[in-house]
PDB file of C-alpha atoms in Angstrom:
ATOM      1  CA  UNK A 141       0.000   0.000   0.000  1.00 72.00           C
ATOM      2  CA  UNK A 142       0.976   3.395  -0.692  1.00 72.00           C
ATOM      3  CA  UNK A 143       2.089   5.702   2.373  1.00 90.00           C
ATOM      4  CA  UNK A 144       1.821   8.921   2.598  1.00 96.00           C
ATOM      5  CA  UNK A 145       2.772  10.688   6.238  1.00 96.00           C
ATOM      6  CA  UNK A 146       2.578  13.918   7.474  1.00 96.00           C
ATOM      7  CA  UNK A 147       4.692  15.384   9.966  1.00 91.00           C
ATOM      8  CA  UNK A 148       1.802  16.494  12.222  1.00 93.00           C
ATOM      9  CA  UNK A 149      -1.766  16.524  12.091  1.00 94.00           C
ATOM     10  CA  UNK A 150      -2.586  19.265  14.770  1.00 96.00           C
ATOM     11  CA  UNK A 151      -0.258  22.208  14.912  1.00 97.00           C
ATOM     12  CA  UNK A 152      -0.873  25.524  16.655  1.00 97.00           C
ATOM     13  CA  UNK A 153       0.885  28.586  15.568  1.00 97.00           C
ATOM     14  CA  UNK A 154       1.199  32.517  16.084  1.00 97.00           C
ATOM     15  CA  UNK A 155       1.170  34.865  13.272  1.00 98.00           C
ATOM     16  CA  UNK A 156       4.662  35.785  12.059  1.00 97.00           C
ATOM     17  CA  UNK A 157       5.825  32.498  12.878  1.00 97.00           C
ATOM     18  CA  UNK A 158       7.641  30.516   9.756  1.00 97.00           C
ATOM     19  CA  UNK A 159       5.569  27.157   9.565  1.00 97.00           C
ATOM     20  CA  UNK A 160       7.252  24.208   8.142  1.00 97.00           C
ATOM     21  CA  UNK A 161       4.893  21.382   7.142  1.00 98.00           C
ATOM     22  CA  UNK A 162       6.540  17.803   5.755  1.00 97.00           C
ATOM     23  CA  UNK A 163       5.133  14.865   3.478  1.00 97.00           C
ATOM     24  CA  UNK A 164       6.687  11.899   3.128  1.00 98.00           C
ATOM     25  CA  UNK A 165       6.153   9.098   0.646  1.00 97.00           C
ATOM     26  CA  UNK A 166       7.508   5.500   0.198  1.00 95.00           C
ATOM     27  CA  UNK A 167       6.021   4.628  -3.345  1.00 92.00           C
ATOM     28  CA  UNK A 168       9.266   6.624  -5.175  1.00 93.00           C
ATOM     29  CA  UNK A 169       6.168   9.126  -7.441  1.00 93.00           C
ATOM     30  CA  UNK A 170       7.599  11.685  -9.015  1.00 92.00           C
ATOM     31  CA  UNK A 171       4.672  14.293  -8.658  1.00 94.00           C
ATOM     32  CA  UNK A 172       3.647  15.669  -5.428  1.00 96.00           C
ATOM     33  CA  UNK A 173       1.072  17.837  -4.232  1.00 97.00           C
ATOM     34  CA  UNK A 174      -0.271  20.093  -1.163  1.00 98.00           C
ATOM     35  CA  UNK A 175      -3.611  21.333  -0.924  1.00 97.00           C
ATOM     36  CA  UNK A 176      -6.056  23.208   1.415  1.00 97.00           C
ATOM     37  CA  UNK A 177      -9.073  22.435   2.380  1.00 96.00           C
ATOM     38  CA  UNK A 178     -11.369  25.107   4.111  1.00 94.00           C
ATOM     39  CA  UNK A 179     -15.231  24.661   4.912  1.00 89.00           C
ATOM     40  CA  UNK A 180     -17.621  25.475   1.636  1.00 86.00           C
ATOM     41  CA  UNK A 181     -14.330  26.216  -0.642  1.00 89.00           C
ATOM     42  CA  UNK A 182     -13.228  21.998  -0.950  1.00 89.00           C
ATOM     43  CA  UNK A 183      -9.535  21.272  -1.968  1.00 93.00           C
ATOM     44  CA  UNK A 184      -7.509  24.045  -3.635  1.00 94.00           C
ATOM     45  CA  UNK A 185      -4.072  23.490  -4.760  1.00 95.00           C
ATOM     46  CA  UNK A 186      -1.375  25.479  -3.426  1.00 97.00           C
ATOM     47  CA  UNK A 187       1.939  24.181  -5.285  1.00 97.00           C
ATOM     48  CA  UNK A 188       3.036  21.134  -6.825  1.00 95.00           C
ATOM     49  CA  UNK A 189       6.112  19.068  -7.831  1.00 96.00           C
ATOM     50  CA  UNK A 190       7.001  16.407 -10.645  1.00 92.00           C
ATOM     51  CA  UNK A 191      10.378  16.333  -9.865  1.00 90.00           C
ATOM     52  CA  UNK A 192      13.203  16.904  -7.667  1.00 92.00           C
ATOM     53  CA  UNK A 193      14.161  20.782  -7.499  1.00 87.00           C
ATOM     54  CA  UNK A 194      10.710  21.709  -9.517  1.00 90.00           C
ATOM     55  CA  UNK A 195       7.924  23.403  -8.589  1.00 94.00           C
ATOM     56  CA  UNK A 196       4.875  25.146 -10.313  1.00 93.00           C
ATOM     57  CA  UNK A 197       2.461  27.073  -8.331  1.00 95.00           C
ATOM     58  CA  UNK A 198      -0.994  26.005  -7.856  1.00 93.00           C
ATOM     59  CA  UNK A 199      -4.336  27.881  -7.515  1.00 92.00           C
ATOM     60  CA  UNK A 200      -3.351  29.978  -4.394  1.00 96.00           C
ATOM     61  CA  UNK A 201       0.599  29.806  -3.964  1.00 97.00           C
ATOM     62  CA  UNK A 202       0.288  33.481  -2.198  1.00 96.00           C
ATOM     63  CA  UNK A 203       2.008  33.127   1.196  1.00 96.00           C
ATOM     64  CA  UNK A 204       3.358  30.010   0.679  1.00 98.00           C
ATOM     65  CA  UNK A 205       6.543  28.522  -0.851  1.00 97.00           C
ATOM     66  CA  UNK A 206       7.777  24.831  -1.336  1.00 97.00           C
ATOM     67  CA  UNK A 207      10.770  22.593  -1.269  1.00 96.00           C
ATOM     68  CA  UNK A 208      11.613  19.388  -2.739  1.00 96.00           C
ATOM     69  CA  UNK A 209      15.239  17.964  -2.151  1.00 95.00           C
ATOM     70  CA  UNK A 210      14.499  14.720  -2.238  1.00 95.00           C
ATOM     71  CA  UNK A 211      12.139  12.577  -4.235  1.00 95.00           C
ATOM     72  CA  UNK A 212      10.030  11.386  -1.095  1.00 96.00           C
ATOM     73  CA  UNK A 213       9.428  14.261   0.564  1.00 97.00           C
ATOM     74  CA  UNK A 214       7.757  17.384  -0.297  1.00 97.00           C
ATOM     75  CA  UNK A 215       7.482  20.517   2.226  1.00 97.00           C
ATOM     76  CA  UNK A 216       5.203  23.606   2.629  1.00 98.00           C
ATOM     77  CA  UNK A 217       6.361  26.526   4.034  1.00 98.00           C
ATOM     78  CA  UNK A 218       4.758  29.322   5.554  1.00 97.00           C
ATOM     79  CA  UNK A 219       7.465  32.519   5.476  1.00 94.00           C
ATOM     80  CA  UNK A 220       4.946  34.588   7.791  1.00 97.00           C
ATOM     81  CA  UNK A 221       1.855  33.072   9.300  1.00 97.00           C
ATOM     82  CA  UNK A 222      -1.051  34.690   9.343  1.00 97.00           C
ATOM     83  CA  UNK A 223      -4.482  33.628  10.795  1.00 97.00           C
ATOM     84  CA  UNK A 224      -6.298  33.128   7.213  1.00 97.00           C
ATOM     85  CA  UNK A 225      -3.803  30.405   6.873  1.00 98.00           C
ATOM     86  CA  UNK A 226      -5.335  28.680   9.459  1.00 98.00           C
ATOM     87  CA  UNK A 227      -6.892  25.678   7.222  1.00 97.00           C
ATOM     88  CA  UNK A 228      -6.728  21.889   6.986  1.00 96.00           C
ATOM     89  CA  UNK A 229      -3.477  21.175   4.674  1.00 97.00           C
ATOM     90  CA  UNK A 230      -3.604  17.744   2.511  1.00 97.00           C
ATOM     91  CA  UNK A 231      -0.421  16.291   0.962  1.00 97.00           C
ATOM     92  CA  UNK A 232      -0.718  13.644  -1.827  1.00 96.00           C
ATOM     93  CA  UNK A 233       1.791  11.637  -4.005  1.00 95.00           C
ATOM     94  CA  UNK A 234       0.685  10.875  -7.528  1.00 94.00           C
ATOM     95  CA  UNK A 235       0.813   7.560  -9.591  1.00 91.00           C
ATOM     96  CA  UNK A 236       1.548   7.209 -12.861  1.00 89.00           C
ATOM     97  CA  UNK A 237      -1.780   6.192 -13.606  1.00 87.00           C
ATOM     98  CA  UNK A 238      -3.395   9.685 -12.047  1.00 89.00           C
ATOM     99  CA  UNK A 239      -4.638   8.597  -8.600  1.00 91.00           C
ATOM    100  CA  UNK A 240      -3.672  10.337  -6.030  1.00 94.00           C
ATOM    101  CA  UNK A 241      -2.967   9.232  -2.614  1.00 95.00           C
ATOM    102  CA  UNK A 242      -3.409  11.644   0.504  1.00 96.00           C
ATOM    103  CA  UNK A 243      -1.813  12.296   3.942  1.00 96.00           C
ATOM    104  CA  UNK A 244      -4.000  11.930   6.838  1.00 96.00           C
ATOM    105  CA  UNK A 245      -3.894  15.916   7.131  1.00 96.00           C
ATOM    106  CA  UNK A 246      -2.162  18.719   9.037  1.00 97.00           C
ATOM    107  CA  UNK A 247      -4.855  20.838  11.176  1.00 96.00           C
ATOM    108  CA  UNK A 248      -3.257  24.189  11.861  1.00 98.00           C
ATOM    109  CA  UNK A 249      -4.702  26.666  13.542  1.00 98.00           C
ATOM    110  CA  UNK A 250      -2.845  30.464  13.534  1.00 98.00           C
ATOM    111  CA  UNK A 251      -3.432  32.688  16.377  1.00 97.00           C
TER     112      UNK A 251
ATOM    113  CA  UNK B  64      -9.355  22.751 -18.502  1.00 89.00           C
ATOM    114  CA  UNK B  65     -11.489  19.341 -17.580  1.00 91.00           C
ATOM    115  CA  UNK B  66     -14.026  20.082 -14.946  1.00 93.00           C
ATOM    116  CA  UNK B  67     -16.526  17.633 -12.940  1.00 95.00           C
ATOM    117  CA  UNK B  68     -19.703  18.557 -11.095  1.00 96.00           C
ATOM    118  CA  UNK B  69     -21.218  16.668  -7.796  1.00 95.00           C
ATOM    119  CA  UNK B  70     -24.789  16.725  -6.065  1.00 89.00           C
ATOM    120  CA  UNK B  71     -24.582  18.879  -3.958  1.00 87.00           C
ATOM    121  CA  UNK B  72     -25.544  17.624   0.124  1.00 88.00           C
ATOM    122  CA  UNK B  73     -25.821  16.550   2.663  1.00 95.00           C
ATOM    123  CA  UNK B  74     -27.332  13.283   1.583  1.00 96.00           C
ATOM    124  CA  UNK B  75     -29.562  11.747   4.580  1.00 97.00           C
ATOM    125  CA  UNK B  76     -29.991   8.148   4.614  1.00 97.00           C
ATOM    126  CA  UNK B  77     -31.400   5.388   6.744  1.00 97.00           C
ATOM    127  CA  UNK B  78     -28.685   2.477   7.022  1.00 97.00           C
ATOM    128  CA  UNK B  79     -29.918   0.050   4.499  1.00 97.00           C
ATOM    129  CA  UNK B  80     -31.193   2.472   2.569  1.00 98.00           C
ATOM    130  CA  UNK B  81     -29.532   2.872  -1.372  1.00 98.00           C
ATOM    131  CA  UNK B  82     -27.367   5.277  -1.802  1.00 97.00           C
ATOM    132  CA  UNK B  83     -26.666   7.780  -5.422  1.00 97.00           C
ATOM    133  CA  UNK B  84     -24.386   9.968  -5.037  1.00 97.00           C
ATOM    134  CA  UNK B  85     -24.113  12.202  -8.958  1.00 97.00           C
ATOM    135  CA  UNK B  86     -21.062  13.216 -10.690  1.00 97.00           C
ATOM    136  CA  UNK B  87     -20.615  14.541 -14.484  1.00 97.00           C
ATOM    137  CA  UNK B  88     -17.539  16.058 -16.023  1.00 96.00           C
ATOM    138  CA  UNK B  89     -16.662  17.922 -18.729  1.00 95.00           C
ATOM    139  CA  UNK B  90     -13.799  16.565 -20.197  1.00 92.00           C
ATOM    140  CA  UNK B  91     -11.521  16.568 -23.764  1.00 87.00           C
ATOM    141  CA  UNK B  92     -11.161  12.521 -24.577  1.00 87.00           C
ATOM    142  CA  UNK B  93     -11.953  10.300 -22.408  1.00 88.00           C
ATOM    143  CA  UNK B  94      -9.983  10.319 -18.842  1.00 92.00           C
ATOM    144  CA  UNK B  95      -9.667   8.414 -16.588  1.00 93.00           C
ATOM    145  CA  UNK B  96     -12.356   8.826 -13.664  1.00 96.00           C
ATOM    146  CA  UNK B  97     -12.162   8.503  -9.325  1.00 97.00           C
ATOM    147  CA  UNK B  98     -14.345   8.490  -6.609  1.00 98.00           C
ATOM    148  CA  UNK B  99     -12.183   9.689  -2.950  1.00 98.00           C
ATOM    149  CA  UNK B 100     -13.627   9.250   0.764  1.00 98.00           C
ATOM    150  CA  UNK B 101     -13.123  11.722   3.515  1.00 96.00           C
ATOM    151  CA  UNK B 102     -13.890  10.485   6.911  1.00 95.00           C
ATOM    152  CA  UNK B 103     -13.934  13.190   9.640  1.00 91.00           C
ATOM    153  CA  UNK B 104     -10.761  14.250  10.624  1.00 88.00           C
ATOM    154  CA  UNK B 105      -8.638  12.551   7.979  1.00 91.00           C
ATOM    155  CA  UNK B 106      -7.071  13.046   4.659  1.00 93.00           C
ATOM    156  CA  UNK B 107      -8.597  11.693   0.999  1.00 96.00           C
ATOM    157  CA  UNK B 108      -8.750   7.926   0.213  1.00 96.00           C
ATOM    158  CA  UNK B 109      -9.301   6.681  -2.609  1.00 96.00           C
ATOM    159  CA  UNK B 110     -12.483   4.672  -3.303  1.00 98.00           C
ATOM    160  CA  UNK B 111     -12.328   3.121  -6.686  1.00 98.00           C
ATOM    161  CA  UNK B 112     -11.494   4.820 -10.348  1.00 97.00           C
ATOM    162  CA  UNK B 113     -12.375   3.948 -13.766  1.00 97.00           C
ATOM    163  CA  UNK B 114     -10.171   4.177 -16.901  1.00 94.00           C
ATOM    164  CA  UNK B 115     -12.452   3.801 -20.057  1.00 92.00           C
ATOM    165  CA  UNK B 116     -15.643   4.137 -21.076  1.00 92.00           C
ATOM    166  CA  UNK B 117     -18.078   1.903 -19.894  1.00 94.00           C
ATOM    167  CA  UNK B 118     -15.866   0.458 -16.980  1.00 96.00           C
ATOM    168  CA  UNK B 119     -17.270  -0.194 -13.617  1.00 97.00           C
ATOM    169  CA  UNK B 120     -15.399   0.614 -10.512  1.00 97.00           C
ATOM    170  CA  UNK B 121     -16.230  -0.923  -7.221  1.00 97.00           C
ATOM    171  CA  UNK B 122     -15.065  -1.397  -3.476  1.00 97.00           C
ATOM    172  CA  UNK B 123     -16.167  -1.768  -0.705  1.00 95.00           C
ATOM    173  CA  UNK B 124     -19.912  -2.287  -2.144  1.00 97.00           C
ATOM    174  CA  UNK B 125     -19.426   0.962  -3.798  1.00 98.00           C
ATOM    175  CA  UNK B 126     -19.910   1.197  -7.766  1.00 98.00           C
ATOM    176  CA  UNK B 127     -19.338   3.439 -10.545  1.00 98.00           C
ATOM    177  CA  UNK B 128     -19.905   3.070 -14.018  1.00 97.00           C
ATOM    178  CA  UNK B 129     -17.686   5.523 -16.919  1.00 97.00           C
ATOM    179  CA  UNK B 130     -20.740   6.690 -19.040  1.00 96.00           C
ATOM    180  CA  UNK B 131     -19.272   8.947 -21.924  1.00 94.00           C
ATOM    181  CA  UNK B 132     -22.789   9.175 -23.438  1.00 95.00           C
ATOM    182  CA  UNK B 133     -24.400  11.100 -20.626  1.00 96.00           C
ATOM    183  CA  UNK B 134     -20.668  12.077 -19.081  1.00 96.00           C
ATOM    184  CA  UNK B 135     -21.524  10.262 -15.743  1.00 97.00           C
ATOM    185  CA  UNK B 136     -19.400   8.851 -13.365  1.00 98.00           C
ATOM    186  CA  UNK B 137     -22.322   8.627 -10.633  1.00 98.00           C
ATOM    187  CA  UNK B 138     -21.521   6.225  -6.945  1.00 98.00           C
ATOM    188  CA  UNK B 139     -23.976   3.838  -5.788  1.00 98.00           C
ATOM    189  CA  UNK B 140     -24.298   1.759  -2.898  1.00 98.00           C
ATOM    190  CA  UNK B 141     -26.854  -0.913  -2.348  1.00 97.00           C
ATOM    191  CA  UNK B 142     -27.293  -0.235   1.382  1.00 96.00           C
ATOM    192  CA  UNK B 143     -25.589   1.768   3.561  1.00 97.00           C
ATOM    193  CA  UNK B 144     -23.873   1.714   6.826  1.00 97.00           C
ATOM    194  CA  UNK B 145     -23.821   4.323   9.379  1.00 97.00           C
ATOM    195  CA  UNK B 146     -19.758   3.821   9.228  1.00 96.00           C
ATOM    196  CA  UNK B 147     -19.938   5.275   5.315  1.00 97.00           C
ATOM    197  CA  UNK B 148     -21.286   8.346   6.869  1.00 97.00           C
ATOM    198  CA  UNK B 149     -18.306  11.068   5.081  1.00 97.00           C
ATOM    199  CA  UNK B 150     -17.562  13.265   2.235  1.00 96.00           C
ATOM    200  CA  UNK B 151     -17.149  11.645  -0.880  1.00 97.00           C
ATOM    201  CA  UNK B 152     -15.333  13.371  -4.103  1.00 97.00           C
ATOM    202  CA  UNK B 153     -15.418  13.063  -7.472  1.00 97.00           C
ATOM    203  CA  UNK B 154     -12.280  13.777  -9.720  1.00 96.00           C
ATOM    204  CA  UNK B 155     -10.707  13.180 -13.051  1.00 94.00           C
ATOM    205  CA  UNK B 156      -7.232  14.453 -14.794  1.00 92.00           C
ATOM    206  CA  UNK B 157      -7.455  18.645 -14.802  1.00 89.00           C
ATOM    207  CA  UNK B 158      -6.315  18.257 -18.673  1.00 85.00           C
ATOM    208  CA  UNK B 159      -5.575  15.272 -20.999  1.00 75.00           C
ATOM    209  CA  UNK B 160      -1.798  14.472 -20.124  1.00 68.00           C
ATOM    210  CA  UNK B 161      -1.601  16.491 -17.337  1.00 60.00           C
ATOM    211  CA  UNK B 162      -1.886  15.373 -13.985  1.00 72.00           C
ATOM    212  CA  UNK B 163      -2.906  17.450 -11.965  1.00 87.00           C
ATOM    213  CA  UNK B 164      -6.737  16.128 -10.999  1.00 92.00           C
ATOM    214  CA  UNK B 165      -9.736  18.493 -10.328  1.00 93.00           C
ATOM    215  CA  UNK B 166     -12.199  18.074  -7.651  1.00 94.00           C
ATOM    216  CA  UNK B 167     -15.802  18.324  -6.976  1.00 95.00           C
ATOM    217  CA  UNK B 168     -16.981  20.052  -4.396  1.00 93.00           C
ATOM    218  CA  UNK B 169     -17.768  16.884  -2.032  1.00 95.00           C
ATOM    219  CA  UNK B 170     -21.253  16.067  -1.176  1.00 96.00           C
ATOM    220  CA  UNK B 171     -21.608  14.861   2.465  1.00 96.00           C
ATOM    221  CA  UNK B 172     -23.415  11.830   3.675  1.00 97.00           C
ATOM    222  CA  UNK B 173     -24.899  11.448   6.485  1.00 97.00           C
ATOM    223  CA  UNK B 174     -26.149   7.709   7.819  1.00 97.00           C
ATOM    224  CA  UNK B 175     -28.313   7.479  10.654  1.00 97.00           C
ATOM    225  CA  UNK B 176     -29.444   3.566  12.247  1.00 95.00           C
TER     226      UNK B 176
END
């Protein structure tokens, strides 16, 4: 089975702080993915990765910013943040064959 | 860019009760199709996918058929437990060759005994 982890799922925060957020998966995909996912708005993507060192921004990359070193793990950063980042944040690892397969969540809350 | 369109909910059921949940799509060929689950609390599983036209996916007593003529994907159950009480998404490839998938919106289900 594919894994997907996530370094935390509840994570409370003050604004200004730099938030780092970590996925991890064991099924060597190339393409990666982070989401949100707020009440009445479902999943929007933030950034994305289909590679080592590359990343194209998403749907709502504004206040965010990504890393990829290494092909298993893929990390969201928040430089500065601020309480309308407070959200539930999904990771997923693609297949080849399209499906995507999700992290259990990070719930952070900015205060 | 492909697009997909869900019922919206909450859907109210009666355990044993059948279950339709709708999903059509707008799409350029013919992509491949998924159903995801979303318990409370947790991230996006997948539930079963389809990959050609007139395919059926199933798990779990769930079932979807690919219909290109009325561009359907929609998920059935047969009866329903209170423990399928979640959010349930429908998505398919954002554009042909690209991988990025769009989702609907979610419609909730709600299972009562």
């Amino acid at each position: 089975d594919v894994k997907v982890t996530q370094s935390s799922r509840y994570l409370v925060k003050r604004t200004g702080e730099k938030v780092f957020l970590e996925c991890v998966q064991d099924m060597d995909h190339e393409n990666m993915f982070w989401y949100r996912q707020d009440p009445g708005l479902g999943l929007r993507l933030i950034y994305f990765s289909y590679d080592v060192k590359m990343k194209e921004k998403g749907d709502i990359p504004e206040g965010y910013s990504v890393s990829r070193e290494k092909k298993e793990r893929f990390s969201l950063i928040l430089e500065s943040a601020s309480t309308n980042q407070t959200s539930m944040y999904l990771c997923a690892s693609q297949a080849p064959s399209y499906e995507q397969y999700f992290g259990p969540g990070t719930r952070l809350t900015v205060t | 860019g492909n697009s997909v369109t869900q019922m919206e909910g909450p859907v109210t059921l009666s355990e044993e009760a059948f279950l339709t949940i709708n999903c059509t799509y707008t799409a350029t060929g013919y992509p491949s199709l998924f159903w995801y689950v979303q318990y409370p609390g947790e991230g996006l599983q997948l539930l079963l996918k389809a990959t050609k036209a007139d395919d059926k996916g199933s798990n779990k007593g769930f079932e979807a058929t690919y219909r290109k003529e009325t561009t359907s994907f929609h998920l059935e159950k047969g009866s329903v437990q209170v423990s399928d009480s979640a959010v349930y998404f429908c998505a398919l490839p954002l554009y042909s060759g690209y991988s990025t998938l769009t989702f609907g919106k979610g419609t909730m289900l709600l299972v009562s005994p």
